[in-house]
PDB file of N, CA and C in Angstrom:
ATOM      1  N   MET A 345       0.779  -1.196  -0.290  1.00 57.00           N
ATOM      2  CA  MET A 345       0.110  -0.013   0.063  1.00 57.00           C
ATOM      3  C   MET A 345       0.871   1.445  -0.317  1.00 57.00           C
ATOM      4  N   PRO A 346       0.940   2.020  -1.212  1.00 63.00           N
ATOM      5  CA  PRO A 346       1.598   3.263  -0.907  1.00 63.00           C
ATOM      6  C   PRO A 346       0.892   4.411  -0.202  1.00 63.00           C
ATOM      7  N   THR A 347       2.058   4.764   0.626  1.00 78.00           N
ATOM      8  CA  THR A 347       2.341   6.093   1.906  1.00 78.00           C
ATOM      9  C   THR A 347       1.630   6.987   1.055  1.00 78.00           C
ATOM     10  N   LYS A 348       0.154   8.190   1.618  1.00 81.00           N
ATOM     11  CA  LYS A 348       0.052   8.957   1.530  1.00 81.00           C
ATOM     12  C   LYS A 348       1.051  10.419   1.869  1.00 81.00           C
ATOM     13  N   ASP A 349       1.182  11.573   1.018  1.00 89.00           N
ATOM     14  CA  ASP A 349       2.062  13.279   1.455  1.00 89.00           C
ATOM     15  C   ASP A 349       1.003  13.044   2.135  1.00 89.00           C
ATOM     16  N   VAL A 350       1.398  13.271   3.336  1.00 87.00           N
ATOM     17  CA  VAL A 350       0.694  13.689   4.566  1.00 87.00           C
ATOM     18  C   VAL A 350       1.004  15.022   4.782  1.00 87.00           C
ATOM     19  N   THR A 351       1.970  15.704   3.704  1.00 91.00           N
ATOM     20  CA  THR A 351       3.012  17.060   4.132  1.00 91.00           C
ATOM     21  C   THR A 351       1.110  18.172   3.499  1.00 91.00           C
ATOM     22  N   LYS A 352       1.069  17.055   2.454  1.00 92.00           N
ATOM     23  CA  LYS A 352      -0.269  17.711   1.738  1.00 92.00           C
ATOM     24  C   LYS A 352      -1.364  17.825   1.783  1.00 92.00           C
ATOM     25  N   MET A 353      -1.464  17.144   3.331  1.00 93.00           N
ATOM     26  CA  MET A 353      -2.674  17.272   3.458  1.00 93.00           C
ATOM     27  C   MET A 353      -3.529  18.111   4.563  1.00 93.00           C
ATOM     28  N   THR A 354      -4.370  18.505   4.567  1.00 95.00           N
ATOM     29  CA  THR A 354      -5.660  19.221   5.514  1.00 95.00           C
ATOM     30  C   THR A 354      -5.515  18.812   6.882  1.00 95.00           C
ATOM     31  N   ALA A 355      -5.567  19.334   8.184  1.00 95.00           N
ATOM     32  CA  ALA A 355      -6.149  19.141   9.180  1.00 95.00           C
ATOM     33  C   ALA A 355      -6.999  17.922   9.474  1.00 95.00           C
ATOM     34  N   ASP A 356      -7.765  17.973   8.505  1.00 96.00           N
ATOM     35  CA  ASP A 356      -9.181  17.292   8.692  1.00 96.00           C
ATOM     36  C   ASP A 356      -8.738  15.790   8.087  1.00 96.00           C
ATOM     37  N   GLU A 357      -8.212  16.258   6.519  1.00 95.00           N
ATOM     38  CA  GLU A 357      -8.121  14.867   5.789  1.00 95.00           C
ATOM     39  C   GLU A 357      -6.996  13.741   6.216  1.00 95.00           C
ATOM     40  N   LEU A 358      -5.860  14.579   7.371  1.00 95.00           N
ATOM     41  CA  LEU A 358      -4.872  13.887   7.619  1.00 95.00           C
ATOM     42  C   LEU A 358      -5.350  13.356   8.908  1.00 95.00           C
ATOM     43  N   ARG A 359      -6.429  13.639  10.145  1.00 95.00           N
ATOM     44  CA  ARG A 359      -7.222  13.018  11.143  1.00 95.00           C
ATOM     45  C   ARG A 359      -8.339  11.743  10.267  1.00 95.00           C
ATOM     46  N   THR A 360      -8.739  11.810   9.084  1.00 96.00           N
ATOM     47  CA  THR A 360      -9.218  10.953   9.094  1.00 96.00           C
ATOM     48  C   THR A 360      -8.213   9.839   8.253  1.00 96.00           C
ATOM     49  N   ALA A 361      -7.383  10.125   7.820  1.00 95.00           N
ATOM     50  CA  ALA A 361      -6.635   8.982   7.336  1.00 95.00           C
ATOM     51  C   ALA A 361      -5.935   8.344   8.663  1.00 95.00           C
ATOM     52  N   GLY A 362      -5.773   9.312   9.869  1.00 95.00           N
ATOM     53  CA  GLY A 362      -5.314   8.359  10.598  1.00 95.00           C
ATOM     54  C   GLY A 362      -6.089   7.213  11.698  1.00 95.00           C
ATOM     55  N   LEU A 363      -7.542   7.724  11.773  1.00 96.00           N
ATOM     56  CA  LEU A 363      -8.420   7.262  12.553  1.00 96.00           C
ATOM     57  C   LEU A 363      -8.486   5.723  11.411  1.00 96.00           C
ATOM     58  N   GLU A 364      -8.956   6.378  10.175  1.00 96.00           N
ATOM     59  CA  GLU A 364      -8.552   4.714   9.281  1.00 96.00           C
ATOM     60  C   GLU A 364      -7.763   4.292   9.301  1.00 96.00           C
ATOM     61  N   ALA A 365      -6.081   4.128   9.644  1.00 96.00           N
ATOM     62  CA  ALA A 365      -5.044   3.469   9.940  1.00 96.00           C
ATOM     63  C   ALA A 365      -5.562   2.612  11.216  1.00 96.00           C
ATOM     64  N   LEU A 366      -6.038   3.573  12.279  1.00 97.00           N
ATOM     65  CA  LEU A 366      -6.219   3.043  13.494  1.00 97.00           C
ATOM     66  C   LEU A 366      -7.227   1.782  13.477  1.00 97.00           C
ATOM     67  N   GLU A 367      -8.225   1.632  12.837  1.00 97.00           N
ATOM     68  CA  GLU A 367      -8.907   0.983  12.354  1.00 97.00           C
ATOM     69  C   GLU A 367      -8.524  -0.160  11.559  1.00 97.00           C
ATOM     70  N   ARG A 368      -8.372   0.303  10.357  1.00 97.00           N
ATOM     71  CA  ARG A 368      -7.411  -0.747  10.125  1.00 97.00           C
ATOM     72  C   ARG A 368      -6.573  -1.759  10.460  1.00 97.00           C
ATOM     73  N   GLU A 369      -5.544  -1.146  11.689  1.00 98.00           N
ATOM     74  CA  GLU A 369      -4.582  -2.241  11.638  1.00 98.00           C
ATOM     75  C   GLU A 369      -5.009  -2.554  13.132  1.00 98.00           C
ATOM     76  N   LEU A 370      -6.366  -1.801  13.792  1.00 97.00           N
ATOM     77  CA  LEU A 370      -6.040  -2.206  15.415  1.00 97.00           C
ATOM     78  C   LEU A 370      -7.802  -2.712  15.730  1.00 97.00           C
ATOM     79  N   GLY A 371      -9.126  -2.945  14.702  1.00 97.00           N
ATOM     80  CA  GLY A 371     -10.057  -3.015  14.352  1.00 97.00           C
ATOM     81  C   GLY A 371     -10.982  -1.908  15.346  1.00 97.00           C
ATOM     82  N   ILE A 372     -12.139  -1.604  15.303  1.00 96.00           N
ATOM     83  CA  ILE A 372     -13.208  -0.302  15.431  1.00 96.00           C
ATOM     84  C   ILE A 372     -12.758  -0.440  17.227  1.00 96.00           C
ATOM     85  N   VAL A 373     -13.259  -1.840  18.087  1.00 96.00           N
ATOM     86  CA  VAL A 373     -12.246  -1.836  19.335  1.00 96.00           C
ATOM     87  C   VAL A 373     -10.988  -1.295  19.492  1.00 96.00           C
ATOM     88  N   GLY A 374     -10.373  -1.749  19.012  1.00 96.00           N
ATOM     89  CA  GLY A 374      -8.938  -1.610  19.434  1.00 96.00           C
ATOM     90  C   GLY A 374      -8.383   0.011  19.595  1.00 96.00           C
ATOM     91  N   ALA A 375      -8.987  -0.018  17.667  1.00 96.00           N
ATOM     92  CA  ALA A 375      -8.358   2.020  17.740  1.00 96.00           C
ATOM     93  C   ALA A 375      -9.439   3.074  18.720  1.00 96.00           C
ATOM     94  N   ILE A 376     -10.314   2.118  19.292  1.00 94.00           N
ATOM     95  CA  ILE A 376     -11.441   3.076  20.338  1.00 94.00           C
ATOM     96  C   ILE A 376     -10.608   2.990  21.240  1.00 94.00           C
ATOM     97  N   ARG A 377     -10.060   1.914  21.755  1.00 94.00           N
ATOM     98  CA  ARG A 377      -9.458   1.501  23.387  1.00 94.00           C
ATOM     99  C   ARG A 377      -7.926   2.710  23.248  1.00 94.00           C
ATOM    100  N   PHE A 378      -7.590   2.334  22.071  1.00 95.00           N
ATOM    101  CA  PHE A 378      -6.095   3.062  22.483  1.00 95.00           C
ATOM    102  C   PHE A 378      -6.594   4.857  22.161  1.00 95.00           C
ATOM    103  N   LEU A 379      -7.615   5.306  21.613  1.00 93.00           N
ATOM    104  CA  LEU A 379      -7.649   6.625  21.751  1.00 93.00           C
ATOM    105  C   LEU A 379      -8.372   6.937  23.116  1.00 93.00           C
ATOM    106  N   GLN A 380      -8.744   6.541  23.595  1.00 91.00           N
ATOM    107  CA  GLN A 380      -9.117   6.589  25.194  1.00 91.00           C
ATOM    108  C   GLN A 380      -7.850   6.792  26.101  1.00 91.00           C
ATOM    109  N   LEU A 381      -6.551   6.040  25.749  1.00 92.00           N
ATOM    110  CA  LEU A 381      -5.852   6.132  26.562  1.00 92.00           C
ATOM    111  C   LEU A 381      -4.968   7.568  26.378  1.00 92.00           C
ATOM    112  N   PHE A 382      -5.637   8.699  25.982  1.00 88.00           N
ATOM    113  CA  PHE A 382      -5.303   9.942  25.449  1.00 88.00           C
ATOM    114  C   PHE A 382      -6.107  10.827  26.013  1.00 88.00           C
ATOM    115  N   GLU A 383      -5.981  11.830  27.213  1.00 80.00           N
ATOM    116  CA  GLU A 383      -6.636  12.702  27.642  1.00 80.00           C
ATOM    117  C   GLU A 383      -6.650  14.116  27.581  1.00 80.00           C
ATOM    118  N   THR A 384      -7.426  15.021  27.544  1.00 79.00           N
ATOM    119  CA  THR A 384      -6.758  16.455  27.517  1.00 79.00           C
ATOM    120  C   THR A 384      -6.552  16.950  28.826  1.00 79.00           C
ATOM    121  N   GLY A 385      -6.940  16.619  30.198  1.00 80.00           N
ATOM    122  CA  GLY A 385      -5.962  16.787  31.266  1.00 80.00           C
ATOM    123  C   GLY A 385      -7.076  17.954  31.888  1.00 80.00           C
ATOM    124  N   SER A 386      -6.347  18.307  32.802  1.00 84.00           N
ATOM    125  CA  SER A 386      -6.968  19.705  33.239  1.00 84.00           C
ATOM    126  C   SER A 386      -6.036  20.871  34.006  1.00 84.00           C
ATOM    127  N   GLY A 387      -6.715  21.887  34.374  1.00 87.00           N
ATOM    128  CA  GLY A 387      -5.294  22.849  35.383  1.00 87.00           C
ATOM    129  C   GLY A 387      -4.468  23.137  33.810  1.00 87.00           C
ATOM    130  N   ASP A 388      -3.821  24.800  34.103  1.00 90.00           N
ATOM    131  CA  ASP A 388      -3.307  25.328  33.213  1.00 90.00           C
ATOM    132  C   ASP A 388      -1.731  24.986  33.622  1.00 90.00           C
ATOM    133  N   TYR A 389      -1.321  24.241  32.368  1.00 88.00           N
ATOM    134  CA  TYR A 389       0.036  23.696  32.281  1.00 88.00           C
ATOM    135  C   TYR A 389       1.221  24.918  33.135  1.00 88.00           C
ATOM    136  N   THR A 390       1.034  25.866  31.653  1.00 91.00           N
ATOM    137  CA  THR A 390       2.026  27.311  31.996  1.00 91.00           C
ATOM    138  C   THR A 390       2.138  27.015  33.699  1.00 91.00           C
ATOM    139  N   VAL A 391       1.337  27.568  34.283  1.00 92.00           N
ATOM    140  CA  VAL A 391       0.806  28.530  35.619  1.00 92.00           C
ATOM    141  C   VAL A 391       1.684  27.190  36.741  1.00 92.00           C
ATOM    142  N   ASP A 392       1.085  25.746  36.052  1.00 90.00           N
ATOM    143  CA  ASP A 392       2.042  24.729  36.936  1.00 90.00           C
ATOM    144  C   ASP A 392       3.118  25.056  37.106  1.00 90.00           C
ATOM    145  N   ARG A 393       4.001  24.770  35.956  1.00 88.00           N
ATOM    146  CA  ARG A 393       4.963  24.856  35.495  1.00 88.00           C
ATOM    147  C   ARG A 393       6.015  25.867  36.024  1.00 88.00           C
ATOM    148  N   HIS A 394       5.172  27.168  36.030  1.00 90.00           N
ATOM    149  CA  HIS A 394       6.082  28.125  36.828  1.00 90.00           C
ATOM    150  C   HIS A 394       5.886  27.716  38.697  1.00 90.00           C
ATOM    151  N   ALA A 395       4.935  26.924  39.063  1.00 90.00           N
ATOM    152  CA  ALA A 395       5.023  27.142  40.561  1.00 90.00           C
ATOM    153  C   ALA A 395       6.278  26.223  41.157  1.00 90.00           C
ATOM    154  N   TRP A 396       6.404  25.302  39.586  1.00 84.00           N
ATOM    155  CA  TRP A 396       8.018  23.970  40.282  1.00 84.00           C
ATOM    156  C   TRP A 396       8.941  24.710  39.561  1.00 84.00           C
ATOM    157  N   GLN A 397       9.182  25.470  38.616  1.00 86.00           N
ATOM    158  CA  GLN A 397       9.827  25.784  37.991  1.00 86.00           C
ATOM    159  C   GLN A 397      10.564  27.036  38.284  1.00 86.00           C
ATOM    160  N   ASP A 398       9.774  28.314  38.866  1.00 90.00           N
ATOM    161  CA  ASP A 398      10.548  29.646  38.740  1.00 90.00           C
ATOM    162  C   ASP A 398      11.904  29.759  39.893  1.00 90.00           C
ATOM    163  N   ASN A 399      11.932  28.494  40.936  1.00 90.00           N
ATOM    164  CA  ASN A 399      12.646  28.935  42.253  1.00 90.00           C
ATOM    165  C   ASN A 399      14.086  28.339  41.432  1.00 90.00           C
ATOM    166  N   MET A 400      13.950  27.894  40.191  1.00 92.00           N
ATOM    167  CA  MET A 400      14.878  26.436  39.472  1.00 92.00           C
ATOM    168  C   MET A 400      16.262  27.217  38.822  1.00 92.00           C
ATOM    169  N   THR A 401      17.078  27.158  38.935  1.00 92.00           N
ATOM    170  CA  THR A 401      18.099  27.829  38.280  1.00 92.00           C
ATOM    171  C   THR A 401      18.246  26.736  37.139  1.00 92.00           C
ATOM    172  N   VAL A 402      19.021  27.053  35.856  1.00 92.00           N
ATOM    173  CA  VAL A 402      19.817  26.005  34.958  1.00 92.00           C
ATOM    174  C   VAL A 402      20.236  25.119  35.434  1.00 92.00           C
ATOM    175  N   LYS A 403      21.374  24.929  36.243  1.00 94.00           N
ATOM    176  CA  LYS A 403      22.082  24.361  37.076  1.00 94.00           C
ATOM    177  C   LYS A 403      21.608  23.138  37.553  1.00 94.00           C
ATOM    178  N   ASP A 404      20.117  23.810  38.364  1.00 93.00           N
ATOM    179  CA  ASP A 404      19.264  22.911  39.388  1.00 93.00           C
ATOM    180  C   ASP A 404      18.714  21.676  38.508  1.00 93.00           C
ATOM    181  N   ILE A 405      17.850  22.592  37.095  1.00 89.00           N
ATOM    182  CA  ILE A 405      17.288  21.276  36.166  1.00 89.00           C
ATOM    183  C   ILE A 405      18.334  20.321  35.457  1.00 89.00           C
ATOM    184  N   VAL A 406      19.579  21.226  35.358  1.00 92.00           N
ATOM    185  CA  VAL A 406      20.368  20.164  34.659  1.00 92.00           C
ATOM    186  C   VAL A 406      20.791  19.149  35.396  1.00 92.00           C
ATOM    187  N   ALA A 407      21.040  19.331  36.981  1.00 92.00           N
ATOM    188  CA  ALA A 407      21.189  18.449  38.278  1.00 92.00           C
ATOM    189  C   ALA A 407      20.262  17.193  38.283  1.00 92.00           C
ATOM    190  N   LEU A 408      18.597  17.923  37.986  1.00 90.00           N
ATOM    191  CA  LEU A 408      17.735  16.986  37.814  1.00 90.00           C
ATOM    192  C   LEU A 408      17.830  15.639  36.696  1.00 90.00           C
ATOM    193  N   ILE A 409      17.843  16.417  35.662  1.00 90.00           N
ATOM    194  CA  ILE A 409      17.639  15.367  34.281  1.00 90.00           C
ATOM    195  C   ILE A 409      19.443  14.616  34.561  1.00 90.00           C
ATOM    196  N   GLN A 410      20.208  14.998  35.203  1.00 91.00           N
ATOM    197  CA  GLN A 410      21.574  14.084  35.553  1.00 91.00           C
ATOM    198  C   GLN A 410      21.669  12.924  36.271  1.00 91.00           C
ATOM    199  N   LYS A 411      20.174  13.033  37.289  1.00 91.00           N
ATOM    200  CA  LYS A 411      20.285  12.588  38.300  1.00 91.00           C
ATOM    201  C   LYS A 411      19.487  11.284  37.577  1.00 91.00           C
ATOM    202  N   GLN A 412      18.248  11.145  36.582  1.00 90.00           N
ATOM    203  CA  GLN A 412      17.423  10.698  36.147  1.00 90.00           C
ATOM    204  C   GLN A 412      17.972   9.598  35.166  1.00 90.00           C
ATOM    205  N   ASP A 413      18.722  10.359  34.460  1.00 74.00           N
ATOM    206  CA  ASP A 413      19.926   9.746  33.111  1.00 74.00           C
ATOM    207  C   ASP A 413      21.062   8.563  33.881  1.00 74.00           C
ATOM    208  N   PRO A 414      20.264   7.651  33.546  1.00 72.00           N
ATOM    209  CA  PRO A 414      21.548   6.065  33.536  1.00 72.00           C
ATOM    210  C   PRO A 414      22.470   6.193  33.253  1.00 72.00           C
ATOM    211  N   ASN A 415      22.584   6.648  31.800  1.00 65.00           N
ATOM    212  CA  ASN A 415      24.290   6.427  31.068  1.00 65.00           C
ATOM    213  C   ASN A 415      25.109   7.586  31.691  1.00 65.00           C
TER     214      ASN A 415
END
């Protein structure tokens, strides 16, 4: 099956093609279950981010990243 040129699709065409691909590969139940994994969430990410990042320096953030990186 040839791949569609998604760079020329409108947002609606891309959404439709994506949903069709999900249904084709996973079946309707699998596609619905997959889509249910994603939620829009709630709150204001920008406000929340400022609440925990405003008092951090770049050095603090780098240290946190390095602490979590197993390599």
